[in-house]
Amino acid sequence: MRRPRPGGQRGTGTPIIIKVDGTNGGSSQLFMGYEDIPVGEAIQRHYHPHADEIVFVHRGTGVATLGDRPANVAAGATIYIPHGTRVTLRNTGDEPITIAFVFADPTMSGWFRDGTVPEGDPAPAMTADEVAARRERHREHIVVEPSVAR
């Protein structure tokens, strides 16, 4: 379960499932995860300095913005995000967007594991200091940009 962030766009713990990485499945080459983005919420604008990403929209609708280019997405869409490209995905529909994401870098899982707890465990909110420390620890993998009011 994702730990809530102070002032974050996802105020409650939401599930994120790590499907494949070095720990789960033993891959030395890939990282794959699966998550829901609740109605009206978004993946905060960010980029990956060294890893390309593929996002597959399993269900739901929203707007993906790569760089400054928005595009409507729906179930069946595949979004290729070259490394260094700023991206956000906002749920504009009336049901959660369910996505699968893949990186050709299994060490990306550290970012996700560092901000979650196993399903069934309490998911205490992260403090601002914890969020900042996590971002610093993983800055070679992901750079999260400040939220912009919409």
mmCIF file of C-alpha atoms in Angstrom, residues 10-149:
data_model
loop_
_atom_site.group_PDB
_atom_site.id
_atom_site.type_symbol
_atom_site.label_atom_id
_atom_site.label_comp_id
_atom_site.label_asym_id
_atom_site.label_seq_id
_atom_site.Cartn_x
_atom_site.Cartn_y
_atom_site.Cartn_z
ATOM 1 C CA ARG A 10 -3.368 10.719 -3.164
ATOM 2 C CA GLY A 11 -4.397 11.402 0.406
ATOM 3 C CA THR A 12 -5.159 7.815 1.354
ATOM 4 C CA GLY A 13 -3.152 4.647 0.993
ATOM 5 C CA THR A 14 -3.744 3.196 -2.466
ATOM 6 C CA PRO A 15 -2.533 -0.166 -3.681
ATOM 7 C CA ILE A 16 0.503 -0.498 -5.895
ATOM 8 C CA ILE A 17 1.493 -4.000 -6.851
ATOM 9 C CA ILE A 18 5.062 -4.842 -7.734
ATOM 10 C CA LYS A 19 4.746 -7.665 -10.237
ATOM 11 C CA VAL A 20 8.372 -8.207 -11.301
ATOM 12 C CA ASP A 21 11.722 -6.985 -9.965
ATOM 13 C CA GLY A 22 14.850 -8.456 -8.406
ATOM 14 C CA THR A 23 12.933 -9.464 -5.272
ATOM 15 C CA ASN A 24 9.637 -10.526 -6.831
ATOM 16 C CA GLY A 25 10.396 -12.859 -9.712
ATOM 17 C CA GLY A 26 14.172 -12.442 -9.578
ATOM 18 C CA SER A 27 14.532 -10.295 -12.712
ATOM 19 C CA SER A 28 17.897 -8.678 -13.229
ATOM 20 C CA GLN A 29 16.603 -6.726 -16.244
ATOM 21 C CA LEU A 30 13.008 -5.567 -15.678
ATOM 22 C CA PHE A 31 10.682 -3.875 -13.210
ATOM 23 C CA MET A 32 6.908 -4.063 -13.660
ATOM 24 C CA GLY A 33 4.173 -2.696 -11.452
ATOM 25 C CA TYR A 34 0.429 -2.224 -11.464
ATOM 26 C CA GLU A 35 -1.669 0.460 -9.774
ATOM 27 C CA ASP A 36 -4.949 2.343 -9.686
ATOM 28 C CA ILE A 37 -5.194 6.126 -9.907
ATOM 29 C CA PRO A 38 -8.371 7.250 -8.117
ATOM 30 C CA VAL A 39 -10.963 9.467 -9.822
ATOM 31 C CA GLY A 40 -9.786 13.087 -10.028
ATOM 32 C CA GLU A 41 -6.238 12.292 -8.925
ATOM 33 C CA ALA A 42 -2.929 12.128 -10.789
ATOM 34 C CA ILE A 43 0.593 10.833 -10.892
ATOM 35 C CA GLN A 44 2.587 13.931 -10.022
ATOM 36 C CA ARG A 45 4.723 15.470 -12.792
ATOM 37 C CA HIS A 46 8.109 13.767 -12.814
ATOM 38 C CA TYR A 47 10.799 12.328 -15.049
ATOM 39 C CA HIS A 48 13.243 9.451 -14.996
ATOM 40 C CA PRO A 49 16.791 10.638 -15.833
ATOM 41 C CA HIS A 50 18.076 7.265 -17.077
ATOM 42 C CA ALA A 51 15.150 4.902 -17.678
ATOM 43 C CA ASP A 52 12.530 4.730 -20.405
ATOM 44 C CA GLU A 53 9.061 3.703 -19.233
ATOM 45 C CA ILE A 54 6.059 2.056 -20.848
ATOM 46 C CA VAL A 55 2.614 2.562 -19.301
ATOM 47 C CA PHE A 56 -0.339 0.450 -20.413
ATOM 48 C CA VAL A 57 -3.818 1.712 -19.516
ATOM 49 C CA HIS A 58 -5.852 -1.346 -18.535
ATOM 50 C CA ARG A 59 -9.081 0.513 -17.693
ATOM 51 C CA GLY A 60 -10.375 4.043 -17.208
ATOM 52 C CA THR A 61 -9.793 7.366 -18.949
ATOM 53 C CA GLY A 62 -7.552 10.326 -18.370
ATOM 54 C CA VAL A 63 -5.062 12.782 -19.765
ATOM 55 C CA ALA A 64 -1.382 11.928 -20.115
ATOM 56 C CA THR A 65 0.940 14.881 -20.551
ATOM 57 C CA LEU A 66 4.425 14.219 -21.936
ATOM 58 C CA GLY A 67 6.509 17.367 -21.848
ATOM 59 C CA ASP A 68 3.935 20.036 -22.694
ATOM 60 C CA ARG A 69 1.808 17.778 -24.924
ATOM 61 C CA PRO A 70 -1.451 16.480 -23.403
ATOM 62 C CA ALA A 71 -3.288 13.519 -24.908
ATOM 63 C CA ASN A 72 -6.495 11.772 -23.915
ATOM 64 C CA VAL A 73 -5.976 8.123 -22.994
ATOM 65 C CA ALA A 74 -8.399 5.247 -22.447
ATOM 66 C CA ALA A 75 -8.317 1.512 -21.867
ATOM 67 C CA GLY A 76 -5.910 -0.114 -24.305
ATOM 68 C CA ALA A 77 -3.616 2.915 -24.643
ATOM 69 C CA THR A 78 0.140 2.389 -24.468
ATOM 70 C CA ILE A 79 2.254 5.364 -23.432
ATOM 71 C CA TYR A 80 5.969 5.304 -24.206
ATOM 72 C CA ILE A 81 7.932 7.759 -22.057
ATOM 73 C CA PRO A 82 11.567 8.289 -23.090
ATOM 74 C CA HIS A 83 13.977 8.918 -20.219
ATOM 75 C CA GLY A 84 14.266 12.599 -19.344
ATOM 76 C CA THR A 85 10.701 13.332 -20.514
ATOM 77 C CA ARG A 86 8.420 14.995 -17.981
ATOM 78 C CA VAL A 87 5.150 13.122 -17.554
ATOM 79 C CA THR A 88 1.931 13.193 -15.580
ATOM 80 C CA LEU A 89 -1.227 11.117 -15.842
ATOM 81 C CA ARG A 90 -4.509 12.540 -14.508
ATOM 82 C CA ASN A 91 -7.683 10.517 -14.066
ATOM 83 C CA THR A 92 -10.466 12.538 -15.708
ATOM 84 C CA GLY A 93 -12.982 9.701 -15.809
ATOM 85 C CA ASP A 94 -15.584 8.340 -13.427
ATOM 86 C CA GLU A 95 -13.717 5.184 -12.380
ATOM 87 C CA PRO A 96 -10.121 4.492 -11.315
ATOM 88 C CA ILE A 97 -7.513 4.299 -14.061
ATOM 89 C CA THR A 98 -5.706 0.991 -13.770
ATOM 90 C CA ILE A 99 -2.227 1.017 -15.269
ATOM 91 C CA ALA A 100 0.648 -1.381 -15.697
ATOM 92 C CA PHE A 101 4.125 0.128 -16.014
ATOM 93 C CA VAL A 102 7.431 -1.367 -17.116
ATOM 94 C CA PHE A 103 11.034 -0.186 -16.835
ATOM 95 C CA ALA A 104 14.101 -1.889 -18.303
ATOM 96 C CA ASP A 105 15.790 -1.121 -14.967
ATOM 97 C CA PRO A 106 14.922 -3.374 -12.031
ATOM 98 C CA THR A 107 16.452 -0.927 -9.534
ATOM 99 C CA MET A 108 13.439 1.378 -10.109
ATOM 100 C CA SER A 109 11.590 -0.845 -7.647
ATOM 101 C CA GLY A 110 13.557 0.744 -4.788
ATOM 102 C CA TRP A 111 11.629 4.010 -5.246
ATOM 103 C CA PHE A 112 8.300 2.208 -4.989
ATOM 104 C CA ARG A 113 9.277 -0.107 -2.125
ATOM 105 C CA ASP A 114 10.627 2.878 -0.173
ATOM 106 C CA GLY A 115 7.218 4.621 -0.162
ATOM 107 C CA THR A 116 4.938 1.672 0.529
ATOM 108 C CA VAL A 117 4.113 -1.005 3.092
ATOM 109 C CA PRO A 118 2.991 -4.600 2.514
ATOM 110 C CA GLU A 119 -0.746 -5.048 2.021
ATOM 111 C CA GLY A 120 -2.466 -5.465 5.379
ATOM 112 C CA ASP A 121 0.162 -3.453 7.290
ATOM 113 C CA PRO A 122 -0.679 0.022 8.592
ATOM 114 C CA ALA A 123 0.209 2.708 6.013
ATOM 115 C CA PRO A 124 1.173 5.727 8.120
ATOM 116 C CA ALA A 125 1.379 9.079 6.356
ATOM 117 C CA MET A 126 4.879 10.123 5.335
ATOM 118 C CA THR A 127 6.186 13.328 6.871
ATOM 119 C CA ALA A 128 7.534 16.104 4.660
ATOM 120 C CA ASP A 129 11.037 15.177 5.877
ATOM 121 C CA GLU A 130 10.510 11.520 4.897
ATOM 122 C CA VAL A 131 9.284 12.560 1.446
ATOM 123 C CA ALA A 132 12.318 14.822 0.935
ATOM 124 C CA ALA A 133 14.742 12.122 2.130
ATOM 125 C CA ARG A 134 13.131 9.523 -0.176
ATOM 126 C CA ARG A 135 13.406 11.863 -3.164
ATOM 127 C CA GLU A 136 17.070 12.491 -2.363
ATOM 128 C CA ARG A 137 17.826 8.748 -2.006
ATOM 129 C CA HIS A 138 16.271 7.988 -5.387
ATOM 130 C CA ARG A 139 17.139 11.122 -7.408
ATOM 131 C CA GLU A 140 19.156 9.052 -9.892
ATOM 132 C CA HIS A 141 15.928 7.179 -10.740
ATOM 133 C CA ILE A 142 13.191 9.800 -10.493
ATOM 134 C CA VAL A 143 12.863 13.567 -10.200
ATOM 135 C CA VAL A 144 9.464 14.657 -8.866
ATOM 136 C CA GLU A 145 8.443 18.216 -9.628
ATOM 137 C CA PRO A 146 6.339 20.445 -7.356
ATOM 138 C CA SER A 147 2.594 20.067 -7.680
ATOM 139 C CA VAL A 148 0.844 22.731 -9.721
ATOM 140 C CA ALA A 149 -2.649 23.785 -8.672
#
